[in-house]
Tab-separated table of C-alpha atoms in Angstrom:
chain	number	residue	atom	x	y	z
V	243	GLY	CA	7.830	9.556	-13.418
V	244	ASN	CA	10.175	6.777	-14.367
V	245	GLY	CA	7.620	4.002	-13.950
V	246	ASN	CA	8.791	2.788	-10.526
V	247	GLY	CA	7.652	5.732	-8.443
V	248	GLY	CA	11.123	7.267	-8.160
V	249	ARG	CA	11.911	10.875	-8.860
V	250	ARG	CA	14.852	12.187	-10.864
V	251	GLY	CA	17.664	13.441	-8.632
V	252	GLU	CA	16.122	11.926	-5.503
V	253	SER	CA	18.620	10.764	-2.862
V	254	ASP	CA	18.406	7.337	-1.207
V	255	LEU	CA	17.208	8.984	2.024
V	256	GLU	CA	14.497	10.898	0.137
V	257	LYS	CA	13.368	7.641	-1.512
V	258	MET	CA	13.163	5.913	1.874
V	259	LEU	CA	11.258	8.822	3.403
V	260	ARG	CA	8.770	8.847	0.533
V	261	GLN	CA	8.346	5.103	0.908
V	262	LEU	CA	7.805	5.433	4.664
V	263	SER	CA	4.867	7.762	4.112
V	264	VAL	CA	2.988	5.095	2.111
V	265	CYS	CA	4.549	1.845	3.327
V	266	GLU	CA	2.236	-0.633	4.993
V	267	HIS	CA	3.981	-3.837	5.968
V	268	ALA	CA	2.391	-7.249	5.629
V	269	GLU	CA	1.848	-9.247	8.778
V	270	HIS	CA	4.770	-11.544	9.472
V	271	ALA	CA	4.080	-15.175	8.612
V	272	GLY	CA	3.838	-17.464	11.613
V	273	GLU	CA	6.850	-19.491	12.693
V	274	GLU	CA	5.050	-22.773	11.897
V	275	GLU	CA	4.071	-21.458	8.446
V	276	CYS	CA	7.709	-20.539	7.706
V	277	GLU	CA	8.908	-23.957	8.882
V	278	ARG	CA	6.324	-25.623	6.589
V	279	LEU	CA	7.402	-23.496	3.592
V	280	VAL	CA	11.098	-24.179	4.256
V	281	ALA	CA	10.441	-27.944	4.517
V	282	ALA	CA	8.517	-27.781	1.220
V	283	GLY	CA	11.371	-25.921	-0.506
V	284	GLU	CA	9.202	-22.807	-0.985
V	285	ALA	CA	11.078	-20.551	1.462
V	286	TRP	CA	14.592	-20.260	2.876
V	287	VAL	CA	16.237	-18.899	6.013
V	288	GLY	CA	19.388	-16.780	6.175
V	289	PRO	CA	20.926	-13.561	7.514
V	290	LEU	CA	19.830	-10.273	5.932
V	291	ARG	CA	22.617	-7.938	4.733
V	292	VAL	CA	21.682	-4.369	3.827
V	293	ASN	CA	23.681	-2.726	1.045
V	294	ALA	CA	25.307	0.314	2.713
V	295	ALA	CA	25.696	2.032	-0.686
V	296	ASN	CA	21.984	1.515	-1.461
V	297	PRO	CA	20.010	1.018	1.783
V	298	GLN	CA	16.863	0.207	-0.212
V	299	GLN	CA	18.501	-3.076	-1.234
V	300	ALA	CA	19.238	-6.093	0.952
V	301	PHE	CA	20.482	-9.627	0.317
V	302	VAL	CA	19.904	-12.953	2.059
V	303	SER	CA	22.343	-15.870	1.639
V	304	CYS	CA	20.470	-19.174	1.879
V	305	LYS	CA	21.662	-22.784	1.860
V	306	GLY	CA	20.143	-24.535	-1.117
V	307	LEU	CA	20.144	-21.482	-3.411
V	308	ALA	CA	23.017	-20.815	-5.810
V	309	ARG	CA	22.431	-17.044	-5.638
V	310	ASP	CA	21.562	-14.665	-2.823
V	311	VAL	CA	17.962	-13.538	-2.536
V	312	MET	CA	17.680	-9.808	-3.283
V	313	VAL	CA	15.086	-7.854	-1.289
V	314	GLN	CA	14.624	-4.684	-3.311
V	315	ASP	CA	12.778	-2.269	-1.007
V	316	LEU	CA	11.676	-1.491	2.552
V	317	GLN	CA	8.184	-2.887	2.120
V	318	LEU	CA	9.497	-6.253	0.913
V	319	ARG	CA	12.037	-6.220	3.769
V	320	ASN	CA	9.040	-6.223	6.129
V	321	ARG	CA	10.724	-4.495	9.096
V	322	ALA	CA	13.835	-6.729	9.073
V	323	LEU	CA	17.107	-5.024	10.033
V	324	HIS	CA	20.694	-5.643	8.972
V	325	ASP	CA	21.964	-9.019	10.265
V	326	ASP	CA	18.517	-10.336	11.344
V	327	LEU	CA	17.896	-14.012	10.564
V	328	VAL	CA	14.917	-14.003	8.189
V	329	CYS	CA	12.625	-16.368	6.326
V	330	VAL	CA	12.370	-15.332	2.654
V	331	ARG	CA	10.234	-16.417	-0.277
V	332	LEU	CA	11.179	-15.900	-3.904
V	333	LEU	CA	8.930	-13.696	-6.019
V	334	GLY	CA	7.866	-14.257	-9.611
V	335	ASN	CA	7.999	-17.269	-11.853
V	336	PRO	CA	9.851	-20.222	-10.228
V	337	SER	CA	11.303	-21.250	-13.629
V	338	SER	CA	13.168	-17.917	-13.814
V	339	HIS	CA	14.821	-18.204	-10.375
V	340	GLY	CA	18.583	-18.017	-10.636
V	341	GLN	CA	18.653	-16.552	-14.147
V	342	GLU	CA	18.378	-12.837	-13.421
V	343	GLY	CA	18.984	-13.234	-9.691
V	344	ASN	CA	16.540	-14.170	-6.988
V	345	ALA	CA	14.101	-11.401	-6.107
V	346	GLY	CA	12.333	-12.103	-2.844
V	347	GLU	CA	10.427	-10.870	0.172
V	348	VAL	CA	10.873	-11.315	3.911
V	349	LEU	CA	8.076	-13.394	5.391
V	350	ARG	CA	9.262	-13.350	9.015
V	351	VAL	CA	12.128	-12.205	11.207
V	352	MET	CA	13.150	-15.533	12.749
V	353	GLU	CA	15.758	-14.025	15.076
V	354	GLU	CA	16.423	-10.372	15.815
V	355	ARG	CA	20.191	-10.128	15.796
V	356	HIS	CA	20.588	-6.369	15.573
V	357	LYS	CA	20.546	-5.634	19.281
V	358	THR	CA	23.249	-3.003	19.385
V	359	THR	CA	22.595	0.597	20.273
V	360	VAL	CA	21.629	2.635	17.234
V	361	VAL	CA	22.846	6.224	17.020
V	362	GLY	CA	20.949	8.763	14.965
V	363	HIS	CA	18.813	11.863	15.157
V	364	LEU	CA	15.137	12.481	15.742
V	365	GLU	CA	13.230	15.082	13.757
V	366	PRO	CA	9.557	16.016	13.343
V	367	TRP	CA	7.694	14.107	10.647
V	368	ARG	CA	4.502	15.924	9.799
V	369	HIS	CA	3.973	14.336	6.361
V	370	ALA	CA	2.358	11.119	7.587
V	371	GLN	CA	-1.022	10.462	9.141
V	372	PRO	CA	-1.638	10.794	12.002
V	373	PRO	CA	0.243	14.083	12.181
V	374	HIS	CA	2.934	14.847	14.702
V	375	GLN	CA	5.025	11.754	14.432
V	376	ALA	CA	8.803	11.913	14.598
V	377	LEU	CA	11.347	10.400	12.253
V	378	PHE	CA	14.383	8.607	13.658
V	379	VAL	CA	17.221	8.689	11.105
V	380	PRO	CA	20.053	6.279	12.025
V	381	HIS	CA	23.596	7.397	11.231
V	382	ASP	CA	24.340	3.874	9.907
V	383	ALA	CA	23.088	3.939	6.289
V	384	ARG	CA	22.306	0.202	6.414
V	385	LEU	CA	19.465	0.901	8.854
V	386	SER	CA	16.158	2.326	7.712
V	387	PRO	CA	14.622	5.495	9.113
V	388	LEU	CA	11.728	4.742	11.449
V	389	LEU	CA	8.528	6.623	12.180
V	390	VAL	CA	8.107	7.106	15.926
V	391	PRO	CA	4.625	7.644	17.419
V	392	ALA	CA	4.133	10.963	19.205
V	393	ALA	CA	3.421	9.110	22.463
V	394	SER	CA	7.000	7.742	22.413
V	395	CYS	CA	8.611	11.179	21.990
V	396	PRO	CA	9.529	13.648	24.731
V	397	PRO	CA	6.444	15.853	25.380
V	398	SER	CA	7.999	19.109	24.144
V	399	PHE	CA	9.799	17.591	21.148
V	400	LEU	CA	7.012	17.750	18.568
V	401	THR	CA	5.592	21.088	19.693
V	402	GLY	CA	8.928	22.822	19.112
V	403	GLY	CA	8.518	25.804	21.358
V	404	GLY	CA	10.581	28.110	19.186
V	405	GLY	CA	11.119	29.416	15.686
V	406	GLY	CA	12.810	26.369	14.216
V	407	ALA	CA	11.825	22.760	14.049
V	408	PRO	CA	13.305	20.694	16.864
V	409	ARG	CA	15.946	18.131	16.061
V	410	GLY	CA	17.663	15.997	18.617
V	411	GLU	CA	20.566	13.588	18.662
V	412	VAL	CA	19.648	10.288	20.314
């Protein structure tokens, strides 16, 4: 390995899919907790922008910080989508903030702003536990693939009923 869990020649989608199979998100911080951290200068609020060229990476522009906060992976993004208003906290040593850039994590989605219809395709995802989940892959690269519980899928979708694996446009 290369030390960060990536694999040589792995596409961005493959990286996200691998991450989905092991990703457990932290509970969102409470609204009052975020307000307290913002008032104390320990957290900031701003809109999340996902890098379309590298969907693993997102940025948050915050008043009071000279540089954008970089959220480096899906787990640190904590379920936030492109354009959501989020509360972020910087990671690492506070004395290093602003030197190499601000690495951070999303503590809470303060306002869900991504309320447009998302177009993509649904395909079986048998690599995660419990088995027989589906994977929704948005056509917009700024949006992350999502695991969909079997109970939310059409009844015949995951069973296939034919030689090939089902895949549906949604």
